[in-house]
Short mmCIF file of C-alpha atoms in Angstrom, two decimals:
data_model
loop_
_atom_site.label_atom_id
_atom_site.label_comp_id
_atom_site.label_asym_id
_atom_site.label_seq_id
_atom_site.Cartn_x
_atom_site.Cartn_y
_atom_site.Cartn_z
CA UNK Z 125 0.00 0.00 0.00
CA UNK Z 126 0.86 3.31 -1.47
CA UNK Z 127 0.80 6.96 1.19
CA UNK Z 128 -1.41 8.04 -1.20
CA UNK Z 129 -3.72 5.46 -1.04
CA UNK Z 130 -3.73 5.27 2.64
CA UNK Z 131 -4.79 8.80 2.90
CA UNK Z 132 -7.51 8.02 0.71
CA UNK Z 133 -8.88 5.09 2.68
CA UNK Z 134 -8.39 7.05 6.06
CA UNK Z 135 -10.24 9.91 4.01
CA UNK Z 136 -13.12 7.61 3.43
CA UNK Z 137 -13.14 6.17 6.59
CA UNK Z 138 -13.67 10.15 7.94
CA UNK Z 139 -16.26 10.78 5.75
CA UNK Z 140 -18.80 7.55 6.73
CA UNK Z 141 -17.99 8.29 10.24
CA UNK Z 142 -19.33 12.10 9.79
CA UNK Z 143 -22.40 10.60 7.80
CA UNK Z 144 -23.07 8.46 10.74
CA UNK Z 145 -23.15 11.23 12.70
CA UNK Z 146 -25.22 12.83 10.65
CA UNK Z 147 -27.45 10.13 10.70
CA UNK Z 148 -27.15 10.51 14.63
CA UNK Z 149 -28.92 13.64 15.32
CA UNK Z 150 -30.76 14.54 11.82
CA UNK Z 151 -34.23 14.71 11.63
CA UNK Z 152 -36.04 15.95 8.38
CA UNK Z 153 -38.40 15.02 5.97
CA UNK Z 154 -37.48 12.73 3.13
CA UNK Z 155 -37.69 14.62 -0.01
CA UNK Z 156 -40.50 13.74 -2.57
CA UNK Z 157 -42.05 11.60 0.80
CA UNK Z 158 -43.96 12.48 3.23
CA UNK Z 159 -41.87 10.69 5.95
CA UNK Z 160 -39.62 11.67 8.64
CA UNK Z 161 -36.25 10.84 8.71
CA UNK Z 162 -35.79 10.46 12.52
CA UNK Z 163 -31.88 9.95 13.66
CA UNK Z 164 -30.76 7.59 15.66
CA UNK Z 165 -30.85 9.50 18.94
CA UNK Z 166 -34.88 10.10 18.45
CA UNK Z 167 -35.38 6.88 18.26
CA UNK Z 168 -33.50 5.83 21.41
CA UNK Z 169 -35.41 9.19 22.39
CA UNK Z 170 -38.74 7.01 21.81
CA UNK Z 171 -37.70 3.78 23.34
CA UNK Z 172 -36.64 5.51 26.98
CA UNK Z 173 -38.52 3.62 29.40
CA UNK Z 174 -41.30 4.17 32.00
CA UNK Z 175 -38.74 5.56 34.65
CA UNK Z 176 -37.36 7.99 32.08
CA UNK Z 177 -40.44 9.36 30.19
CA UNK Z 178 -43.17 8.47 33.10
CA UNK Z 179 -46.06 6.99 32.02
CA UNK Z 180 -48.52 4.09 33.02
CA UNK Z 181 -47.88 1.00 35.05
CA UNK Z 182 -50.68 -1.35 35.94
CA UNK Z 183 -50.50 -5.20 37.56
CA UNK Z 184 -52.69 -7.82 37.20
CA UNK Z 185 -53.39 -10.99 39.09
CA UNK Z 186 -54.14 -14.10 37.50
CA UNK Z 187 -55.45 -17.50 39.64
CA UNK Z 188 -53.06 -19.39 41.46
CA UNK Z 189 -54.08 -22.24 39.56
CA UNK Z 190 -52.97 -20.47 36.46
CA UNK Z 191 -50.20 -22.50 34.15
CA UNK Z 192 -46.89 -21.52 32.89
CA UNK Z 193 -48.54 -21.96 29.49
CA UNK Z 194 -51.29 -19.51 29.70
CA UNK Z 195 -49.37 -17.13 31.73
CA UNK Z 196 -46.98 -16.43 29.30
CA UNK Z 197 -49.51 -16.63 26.47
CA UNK Z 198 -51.81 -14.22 28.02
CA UNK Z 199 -48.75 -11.91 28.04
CA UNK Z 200 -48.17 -12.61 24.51
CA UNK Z 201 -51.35 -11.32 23.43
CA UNK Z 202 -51.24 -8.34 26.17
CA UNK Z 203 -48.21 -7.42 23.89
CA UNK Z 204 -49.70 -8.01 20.92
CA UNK Z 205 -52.84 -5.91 21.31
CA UNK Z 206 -50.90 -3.29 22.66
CA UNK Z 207 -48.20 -3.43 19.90
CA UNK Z 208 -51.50 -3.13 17.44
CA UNK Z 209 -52.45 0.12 19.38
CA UNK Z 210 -49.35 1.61 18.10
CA UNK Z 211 -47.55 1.00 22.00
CA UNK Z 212 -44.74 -0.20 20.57
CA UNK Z 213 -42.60 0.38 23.47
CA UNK Z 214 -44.60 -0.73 25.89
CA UNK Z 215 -43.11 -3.80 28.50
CA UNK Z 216 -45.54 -6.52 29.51
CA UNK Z 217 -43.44 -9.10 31.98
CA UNK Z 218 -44.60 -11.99 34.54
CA UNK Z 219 -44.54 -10.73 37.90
CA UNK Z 220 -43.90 -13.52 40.01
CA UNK Z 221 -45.72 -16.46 39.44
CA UNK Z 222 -49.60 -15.43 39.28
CA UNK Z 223 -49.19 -11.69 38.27
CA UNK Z 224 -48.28 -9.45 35.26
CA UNK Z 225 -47.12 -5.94 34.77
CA UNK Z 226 -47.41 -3.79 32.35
CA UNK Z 227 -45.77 -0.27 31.70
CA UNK Z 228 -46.64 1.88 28.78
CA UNK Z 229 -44.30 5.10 28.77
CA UNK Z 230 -45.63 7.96 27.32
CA UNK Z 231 -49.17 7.29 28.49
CA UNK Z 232 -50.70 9.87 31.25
CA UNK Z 233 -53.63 8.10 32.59
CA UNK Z 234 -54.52 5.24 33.75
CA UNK Z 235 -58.17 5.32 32.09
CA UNK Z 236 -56.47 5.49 28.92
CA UNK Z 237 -54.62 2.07 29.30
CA UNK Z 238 -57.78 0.53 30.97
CA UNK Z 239 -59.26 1.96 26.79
CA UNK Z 240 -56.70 0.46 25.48
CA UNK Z 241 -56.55 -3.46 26.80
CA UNK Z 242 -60.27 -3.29 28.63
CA UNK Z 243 -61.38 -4.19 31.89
CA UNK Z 244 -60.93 -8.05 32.00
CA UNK Z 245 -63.74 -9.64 31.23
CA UNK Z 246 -65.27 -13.30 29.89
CA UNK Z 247 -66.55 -13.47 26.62
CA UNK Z 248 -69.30 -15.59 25.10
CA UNK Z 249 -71.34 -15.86 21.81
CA UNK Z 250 -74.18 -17.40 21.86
CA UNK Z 251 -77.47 -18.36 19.77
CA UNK Z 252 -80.58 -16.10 19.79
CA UNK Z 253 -81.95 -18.72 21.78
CA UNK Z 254 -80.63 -20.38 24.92
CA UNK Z 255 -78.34 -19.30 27.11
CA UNK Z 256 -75.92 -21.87 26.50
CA UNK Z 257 -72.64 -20.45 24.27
CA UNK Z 258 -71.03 -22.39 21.99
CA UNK Z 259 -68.00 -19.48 21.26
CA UNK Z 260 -65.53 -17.88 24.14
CA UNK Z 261 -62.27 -16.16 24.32
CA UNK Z 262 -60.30 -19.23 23.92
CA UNK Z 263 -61.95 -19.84 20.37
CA UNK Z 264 -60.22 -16.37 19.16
CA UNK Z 265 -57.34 -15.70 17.79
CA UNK Z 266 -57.36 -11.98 17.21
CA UNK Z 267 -59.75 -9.10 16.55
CA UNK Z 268 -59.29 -6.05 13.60
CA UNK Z 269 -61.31 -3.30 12.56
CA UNK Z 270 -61.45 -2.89 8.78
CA UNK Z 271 -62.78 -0.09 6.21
CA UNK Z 272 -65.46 -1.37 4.39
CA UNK Z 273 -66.15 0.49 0.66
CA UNK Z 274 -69.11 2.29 2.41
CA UNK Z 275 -66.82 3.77 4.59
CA UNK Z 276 -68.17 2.80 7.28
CA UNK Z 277 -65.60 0.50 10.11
CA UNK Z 278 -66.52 -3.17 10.63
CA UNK Z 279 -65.09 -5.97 12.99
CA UNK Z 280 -63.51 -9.00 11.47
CA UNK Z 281 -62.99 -11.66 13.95
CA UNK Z 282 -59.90 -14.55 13.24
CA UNK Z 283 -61.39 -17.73 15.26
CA UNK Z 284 -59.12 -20.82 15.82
CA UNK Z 285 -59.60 -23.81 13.89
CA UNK Z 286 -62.05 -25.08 16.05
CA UNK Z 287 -63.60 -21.86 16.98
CA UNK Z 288 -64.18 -21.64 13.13
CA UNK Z 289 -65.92 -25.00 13.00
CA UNK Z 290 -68.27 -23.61 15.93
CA UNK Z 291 -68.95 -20.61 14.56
CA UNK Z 292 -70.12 -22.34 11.10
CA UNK Z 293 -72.32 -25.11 12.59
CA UNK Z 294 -73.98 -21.99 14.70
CA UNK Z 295 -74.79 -19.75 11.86
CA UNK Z 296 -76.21 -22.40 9.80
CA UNK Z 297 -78.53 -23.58 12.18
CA UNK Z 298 -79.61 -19.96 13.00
CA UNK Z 299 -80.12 -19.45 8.87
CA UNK Z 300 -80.37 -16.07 6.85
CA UNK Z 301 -82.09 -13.27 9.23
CA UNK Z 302 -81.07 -15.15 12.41
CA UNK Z 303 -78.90 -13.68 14.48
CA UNK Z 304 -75.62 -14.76 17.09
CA UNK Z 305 -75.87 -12.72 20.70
CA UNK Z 306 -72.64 -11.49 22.06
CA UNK Z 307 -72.11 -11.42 25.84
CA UNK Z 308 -69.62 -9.78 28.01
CA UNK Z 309 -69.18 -10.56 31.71
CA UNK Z 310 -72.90 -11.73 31.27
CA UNK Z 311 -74.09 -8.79 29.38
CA UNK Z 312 -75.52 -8.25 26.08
CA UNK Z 313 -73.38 -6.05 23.86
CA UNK Z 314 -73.82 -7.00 20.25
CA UNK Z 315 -76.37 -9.09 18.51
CA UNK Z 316 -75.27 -9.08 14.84
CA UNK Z 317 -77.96 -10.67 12.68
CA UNK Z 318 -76.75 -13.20 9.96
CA UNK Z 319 -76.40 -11.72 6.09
CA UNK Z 320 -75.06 -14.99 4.77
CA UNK Z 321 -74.86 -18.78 5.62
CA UNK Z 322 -72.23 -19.50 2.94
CA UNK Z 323 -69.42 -19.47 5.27
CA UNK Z 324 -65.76 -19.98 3.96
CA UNK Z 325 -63.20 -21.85 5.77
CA UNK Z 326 -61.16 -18.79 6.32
CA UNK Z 327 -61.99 -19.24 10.01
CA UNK Z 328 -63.34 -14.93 9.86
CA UNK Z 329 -65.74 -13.68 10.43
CA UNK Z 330 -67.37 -10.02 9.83
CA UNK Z 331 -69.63 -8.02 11.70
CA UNK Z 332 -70.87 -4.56 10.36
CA UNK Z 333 -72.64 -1.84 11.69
CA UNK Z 334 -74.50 0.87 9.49
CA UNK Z 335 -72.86 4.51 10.13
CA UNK Z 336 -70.46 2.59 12.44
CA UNK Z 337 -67.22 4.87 13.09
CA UNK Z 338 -63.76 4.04 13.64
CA UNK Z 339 -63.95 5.20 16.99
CA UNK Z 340 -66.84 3.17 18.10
CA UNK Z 341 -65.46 -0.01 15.78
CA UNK Z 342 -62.40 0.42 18.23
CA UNK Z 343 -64.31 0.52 21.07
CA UNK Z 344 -66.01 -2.84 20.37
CA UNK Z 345 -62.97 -4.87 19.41
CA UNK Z 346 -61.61 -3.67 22.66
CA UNK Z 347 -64.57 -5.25 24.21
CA UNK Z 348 -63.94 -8.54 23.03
CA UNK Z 349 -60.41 -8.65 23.08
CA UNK Z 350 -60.50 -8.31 27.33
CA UNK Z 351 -62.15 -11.37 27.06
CA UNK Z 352 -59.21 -13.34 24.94
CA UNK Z 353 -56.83 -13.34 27.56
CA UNK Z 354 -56.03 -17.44 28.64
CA UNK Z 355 -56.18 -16.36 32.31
CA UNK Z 356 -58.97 -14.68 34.26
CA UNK Z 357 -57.10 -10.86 35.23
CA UNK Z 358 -57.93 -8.89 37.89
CA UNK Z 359 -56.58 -5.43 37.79
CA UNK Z 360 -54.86 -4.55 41.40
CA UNK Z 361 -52.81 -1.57 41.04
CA UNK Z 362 -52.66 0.86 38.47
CA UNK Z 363 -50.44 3.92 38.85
CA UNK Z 364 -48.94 6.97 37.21
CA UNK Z 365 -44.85 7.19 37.29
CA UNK Z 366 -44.08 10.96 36.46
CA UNK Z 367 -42.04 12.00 34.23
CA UNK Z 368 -39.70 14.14 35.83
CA UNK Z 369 -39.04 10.81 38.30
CA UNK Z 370 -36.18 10.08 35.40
CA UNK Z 371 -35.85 13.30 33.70
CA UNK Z 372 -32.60 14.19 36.27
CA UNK Z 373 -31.38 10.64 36.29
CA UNK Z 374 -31.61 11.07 32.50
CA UNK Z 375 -29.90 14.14 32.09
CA UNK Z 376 -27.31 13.21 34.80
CA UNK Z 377 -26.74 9.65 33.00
CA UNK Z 378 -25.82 11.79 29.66
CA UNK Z 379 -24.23 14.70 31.18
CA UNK Z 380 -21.31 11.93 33.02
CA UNK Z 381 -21.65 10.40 29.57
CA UNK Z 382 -20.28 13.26 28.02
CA UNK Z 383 -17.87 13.96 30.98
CA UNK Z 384 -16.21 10.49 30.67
CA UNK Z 385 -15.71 10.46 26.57
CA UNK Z 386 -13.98 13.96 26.84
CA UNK Z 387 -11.82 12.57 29.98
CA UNK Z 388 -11.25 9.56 28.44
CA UNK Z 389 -10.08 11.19 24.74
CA UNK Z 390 -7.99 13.56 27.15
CA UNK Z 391 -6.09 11.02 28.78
CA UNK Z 392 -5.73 8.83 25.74
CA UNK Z 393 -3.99 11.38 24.04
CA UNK Z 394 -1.81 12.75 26.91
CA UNK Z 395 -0.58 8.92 27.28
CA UNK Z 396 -0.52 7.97 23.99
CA UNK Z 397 0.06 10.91 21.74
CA UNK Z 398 -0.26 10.28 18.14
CA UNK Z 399 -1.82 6.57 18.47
CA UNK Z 400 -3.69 8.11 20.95
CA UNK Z 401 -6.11 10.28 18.80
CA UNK Z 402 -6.16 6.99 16.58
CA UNK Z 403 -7.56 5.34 19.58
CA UNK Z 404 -9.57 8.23 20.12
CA UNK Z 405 -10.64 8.01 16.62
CA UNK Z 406 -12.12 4.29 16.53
CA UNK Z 407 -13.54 4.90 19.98
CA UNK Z 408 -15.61 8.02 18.11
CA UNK Z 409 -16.85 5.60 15.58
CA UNK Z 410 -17.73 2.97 18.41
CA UNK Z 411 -20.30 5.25 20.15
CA UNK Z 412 -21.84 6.29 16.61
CA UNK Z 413 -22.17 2.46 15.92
CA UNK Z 414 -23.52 1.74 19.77
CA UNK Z 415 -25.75 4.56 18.96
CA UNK Z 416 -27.35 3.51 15.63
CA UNK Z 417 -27.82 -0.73 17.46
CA UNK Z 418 -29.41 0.94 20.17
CA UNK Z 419 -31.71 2.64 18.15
CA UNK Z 420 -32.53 -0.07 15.04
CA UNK Z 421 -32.34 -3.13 17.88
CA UNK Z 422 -36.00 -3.69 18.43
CA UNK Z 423 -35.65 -5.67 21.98
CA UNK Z 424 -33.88 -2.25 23.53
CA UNK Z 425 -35.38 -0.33 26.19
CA UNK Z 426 -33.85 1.97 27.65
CA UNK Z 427 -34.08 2.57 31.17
CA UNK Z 428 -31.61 3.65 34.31
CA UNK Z 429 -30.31 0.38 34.69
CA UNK Z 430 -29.95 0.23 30.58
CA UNK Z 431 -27.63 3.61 30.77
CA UNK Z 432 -25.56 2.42 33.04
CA UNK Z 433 -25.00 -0.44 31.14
CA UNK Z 434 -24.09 1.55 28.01
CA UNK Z 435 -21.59 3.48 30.73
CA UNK Z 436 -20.30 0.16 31.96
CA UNK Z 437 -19.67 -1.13 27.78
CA UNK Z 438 -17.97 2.49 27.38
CA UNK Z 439 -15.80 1.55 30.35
CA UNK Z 440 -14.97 -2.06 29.25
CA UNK Z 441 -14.29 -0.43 25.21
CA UNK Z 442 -11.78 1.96 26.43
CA UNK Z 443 -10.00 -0.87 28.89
CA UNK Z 444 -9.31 -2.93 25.55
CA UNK Z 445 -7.56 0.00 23.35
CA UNK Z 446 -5.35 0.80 26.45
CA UNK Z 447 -4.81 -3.37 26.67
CA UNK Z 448 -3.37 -2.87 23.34
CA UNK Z 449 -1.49 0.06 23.48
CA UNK Z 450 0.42 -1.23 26.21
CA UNK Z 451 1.03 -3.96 24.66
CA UNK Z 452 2.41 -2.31 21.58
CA UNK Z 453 4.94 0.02 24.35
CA UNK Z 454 6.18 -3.08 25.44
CA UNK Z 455 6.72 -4.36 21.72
CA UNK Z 456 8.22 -1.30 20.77
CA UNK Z 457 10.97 -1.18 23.85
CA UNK Z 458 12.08 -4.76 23.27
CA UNK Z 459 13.73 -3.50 20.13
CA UNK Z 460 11.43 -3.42 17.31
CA UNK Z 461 9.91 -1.53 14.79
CA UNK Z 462 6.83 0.93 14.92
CA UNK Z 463 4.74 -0.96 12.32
CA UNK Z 464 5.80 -4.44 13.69
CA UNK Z 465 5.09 -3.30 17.90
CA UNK Z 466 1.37 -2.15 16.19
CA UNK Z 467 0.98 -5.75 14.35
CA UNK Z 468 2.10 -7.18 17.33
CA UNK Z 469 0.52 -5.58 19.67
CA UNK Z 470 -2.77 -6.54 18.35
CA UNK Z 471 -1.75 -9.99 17.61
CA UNK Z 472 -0.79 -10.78 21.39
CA UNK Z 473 -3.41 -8.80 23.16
CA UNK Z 474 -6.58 -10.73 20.93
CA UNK Z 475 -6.78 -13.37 22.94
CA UNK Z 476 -6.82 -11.39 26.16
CA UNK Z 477 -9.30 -9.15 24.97
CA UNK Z 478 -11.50 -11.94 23.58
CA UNK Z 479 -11.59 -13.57 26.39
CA UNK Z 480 -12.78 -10.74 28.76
CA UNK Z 481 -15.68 -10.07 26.53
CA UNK Z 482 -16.25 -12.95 25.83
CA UNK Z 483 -17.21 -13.55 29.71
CA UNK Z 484 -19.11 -10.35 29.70
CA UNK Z 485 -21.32 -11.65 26.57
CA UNK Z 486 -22.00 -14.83 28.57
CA UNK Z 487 -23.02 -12.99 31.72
CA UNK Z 488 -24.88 -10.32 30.06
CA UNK Z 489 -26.64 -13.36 28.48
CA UNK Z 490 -27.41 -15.17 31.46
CA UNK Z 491 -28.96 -11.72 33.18
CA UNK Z 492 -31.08 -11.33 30.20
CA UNK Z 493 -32.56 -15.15 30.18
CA UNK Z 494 -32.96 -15.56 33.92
CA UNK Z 495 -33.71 -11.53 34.51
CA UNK Z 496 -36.62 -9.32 33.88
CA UNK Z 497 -37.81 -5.91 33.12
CA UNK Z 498 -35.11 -3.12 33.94
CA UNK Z 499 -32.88 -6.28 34.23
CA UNK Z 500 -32.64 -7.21 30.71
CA UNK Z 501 -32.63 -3.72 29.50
CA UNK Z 502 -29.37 -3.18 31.01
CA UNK Z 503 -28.34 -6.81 29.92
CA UNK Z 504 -29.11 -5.89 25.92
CA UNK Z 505 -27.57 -2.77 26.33
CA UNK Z 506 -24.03 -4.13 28.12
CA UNK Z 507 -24.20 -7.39 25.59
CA UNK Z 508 -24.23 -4.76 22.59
CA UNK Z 509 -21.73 -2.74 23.80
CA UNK Z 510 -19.56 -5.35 24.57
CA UNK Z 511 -20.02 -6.92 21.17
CA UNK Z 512 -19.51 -3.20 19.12
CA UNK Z 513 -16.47 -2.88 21.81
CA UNK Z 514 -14.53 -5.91 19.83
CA UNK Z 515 -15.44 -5.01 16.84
CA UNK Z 516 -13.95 -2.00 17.32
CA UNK Z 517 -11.23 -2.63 19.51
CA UNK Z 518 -9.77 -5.50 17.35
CA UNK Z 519 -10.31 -4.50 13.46
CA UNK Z 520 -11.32 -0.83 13.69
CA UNK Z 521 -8.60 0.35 15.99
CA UNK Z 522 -6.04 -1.87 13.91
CA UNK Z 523 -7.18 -1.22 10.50
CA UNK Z 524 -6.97 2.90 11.64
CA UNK Z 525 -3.60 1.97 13.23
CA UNK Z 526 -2.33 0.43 9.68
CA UNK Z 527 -3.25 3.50 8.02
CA UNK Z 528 -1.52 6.27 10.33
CA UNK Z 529 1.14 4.22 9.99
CA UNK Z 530 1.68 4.99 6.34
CA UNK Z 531 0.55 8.31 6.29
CA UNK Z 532 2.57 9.33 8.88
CA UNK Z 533 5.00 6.63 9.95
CA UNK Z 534 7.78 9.30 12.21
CA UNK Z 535 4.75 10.69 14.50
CA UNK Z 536 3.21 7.91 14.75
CA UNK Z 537 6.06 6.36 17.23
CA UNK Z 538 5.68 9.88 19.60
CA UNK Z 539 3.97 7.39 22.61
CA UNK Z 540 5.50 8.51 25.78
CA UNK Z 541 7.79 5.05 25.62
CA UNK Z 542 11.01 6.81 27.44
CA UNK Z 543 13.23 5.50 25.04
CA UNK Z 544 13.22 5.68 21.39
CA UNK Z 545 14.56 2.88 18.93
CA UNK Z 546 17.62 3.50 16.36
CA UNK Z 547 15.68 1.28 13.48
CA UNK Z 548 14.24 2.95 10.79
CA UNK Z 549 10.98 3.98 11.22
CA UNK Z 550 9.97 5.50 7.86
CA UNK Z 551 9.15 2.06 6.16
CA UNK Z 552 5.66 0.83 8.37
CA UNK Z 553 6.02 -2.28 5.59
CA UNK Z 554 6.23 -5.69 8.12
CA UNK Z 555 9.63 -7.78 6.18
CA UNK Z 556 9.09 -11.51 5.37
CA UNK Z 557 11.63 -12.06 8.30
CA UNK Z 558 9.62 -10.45 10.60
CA UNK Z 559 6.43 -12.49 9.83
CA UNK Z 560 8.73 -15.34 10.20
CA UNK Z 561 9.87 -14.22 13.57
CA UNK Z 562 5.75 -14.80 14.19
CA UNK Z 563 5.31 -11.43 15.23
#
């Protein structure tokens, strides 16, 4: 490799890294679209959890009888119909064996989540006559509202397999102008009469209303969906968490964010000189790459315990370039080159590094399988940063290293070493002998 081309490449490398960080903090409107171009630090913005924004937090109890199975399914579709609200960054976790909570940041009162998922109720359908029912909760598998060409909002219903084969049997033994009677807790809210017998086996079924608006469409699905859950819930505490509870942890968490990158470029420099800044340098394009996973990972939440983690991964990033750069000092005062102490330096401190992550991905892991809540939020966030740390630690940081080393081979030796070698240091070019010497 050519100076020249070296330059180049670094050149390159400069100019992605500034378009990353333009893709940090933009936000505009995408030309000839109407969307939003939101950067990467709105989105985190939008996935802060409920002890940084405030918002709703409600619990519900389930029977003690209730099985692993339908506890975790019942969360399932908690998440589900919440997801469909547009909540997408709402948590829904077990709470100890018989209970489930559920936060929704963002939200300001609790009536509005109680709109949103419905008081918990028991749902039946039965014939027009008899009070027997032949359809409940268990038989569906989700509920959408859907435009019909008048305009007007309808209900389409998704039964199981066998709630499908119910449903069938029911309306053909009711016939045309019959009607199915749809009960709630024991009362009546809908009773639909039958337009047509020739059923599909599409397992759907629709349910119109004349002048029917989306509002009152959304209200109704609501209605039945509280009844889907595979556990009876009762609601015992619902609650408001401010939003100023988190706003000075927030702004405290970013302010000794900022504190600790300018220390830690600071004292990289200081110790390191020239390699220093390069250090510097791949430790710039680490955060911009935490950054953008932390916003495009879907499973991140960010809460307290999730910032400190992304402190903590900082911490752990910075401990592997200063692993290496010692290890290139020590290289360089045994005797040899600049561009052989940097090859290695790498080369000896891998394993070292690789193994400490490596330890950190399997406990961050373990938190994050056996943990809940705030507990995986900081396990997601420490597992990516540890994961971005190697990446950058051991290719970034040595590719960069590679390059300054032809672009500026003299300089590049200024670490504070205390002694300086005799060799030549203009040619950064490793010699056949050297690779020999398994450097």
């Amino acid at each position: 490799m050519t100076k020249n081309k070296a330059i180049i490449k670094f050149a390159v490398i400069l100019l992605v890294l500034g378009l990353g960080v333009f893709l940090t903090f933009a936000n505009f409107r995408i030309p000839f679209t109407t969307t939003r171009y939101v950067g990467f630090m709105g989105a985190i913005e939008n996935k802060m959890g409920i002890d940084l924004r405030g918002g709703v937090l409600a619990v519900f109890d389930a029977p003690t009888d209730s099985s692993d199975d339908a506890m975790n399914a019942t969360v399932r579709r908690l998440e589900n119909m919440l997801n469909s609200r547009g909540f997408v960054e709402a948590s829904v976790m077990r709470q100890g064996p018989n209970a489930i909570r559920v936060e929704v940041p963002g939200m300001q009162d609790t009536e509005d989540l109680m709109q949103v998922i419905g008081e918990p109720a028991d749902i039946e359908f039965r014939r027009s006559q008899g009070e027997e029912s032949f359809i409940t909760g268990e038989h569906i598998n989700s509920v959408s509202v859907v435009q019909q060409p008048t305009f007007d909002f309808a209900i389409r219903l998704h039964f199981t397999n066998e709630g499908g084969r119910l449903f069938r049997e029911a309306i053909q033994a009711e016939g045309m102008g019959g009607s199915i009677r749809i009960f709630s807790n024991g009362d009546l809210i809908s009773q639909p009469t039958i337009q047509s017998t020739d059923v599909g086996i599409d397992n759907t079924a629709l349910i119109t209303s004349d002048g029917q608006t989306q509002a009152q469409a959304e209200n109704f699905r609501t209605q039945i969906e509280s009844g889907l859950f595979e556990v009876r819930l009762t609601n015992t505490e619902t609650s408001i968490i401010p939003a100023t509870l988190g706003a000075g942890a927030l702004r405290g968490g970013i302010i000794a964010f900022i504190i600790a990158i300018v220390f830690i470029f600071l004292f990289m420099w200081f110790l390191y000189r020239d390699m220093g800044l390069v250090s510097n340098l791949s430790m710039f394009i680490y955060v911009v790459l935490f950054l953008a996973g932390l916003a495009l990972i879907d499973m991140v939440q960010l809460t307290l315990p999730g910032v400190a983690g992304i402190i903590l991964a900082l911490a752990m990033a910075v401990d592997a370039n200063i692993i290496i750069m010692e290890r290139i000092k020590d290289e360089y005062k045994s005797g040899k080159r600049m561009a052989v102490s940097v090859e290695s330096g790498f080369k000896k401190s891998f394993w070292t590094i690789f193994d400490a992550n490596l330890t950190s991905i399997i406990a961050s892991g373990a938190l994050f399988i056996v943990g809940t809540g705030p507990i995986q939020g900081f396990a997601v966030t420490l597992l990516l940063g540890v994961a971005v740390s190697m990446f950058c630690s051991l290719f970034v940081f040595r590719k960069l290293a590679q390059l300054y080393l032809f672009i500026n081979p003299t300089s590049a030796k200024r670490l504070r070493l205390g002694a300086q070698n005799d060799i030549n240091e203009d040619i950064p070019v490793i010699t056949k002998k050297e690779r020999k010497l398994n450097v």
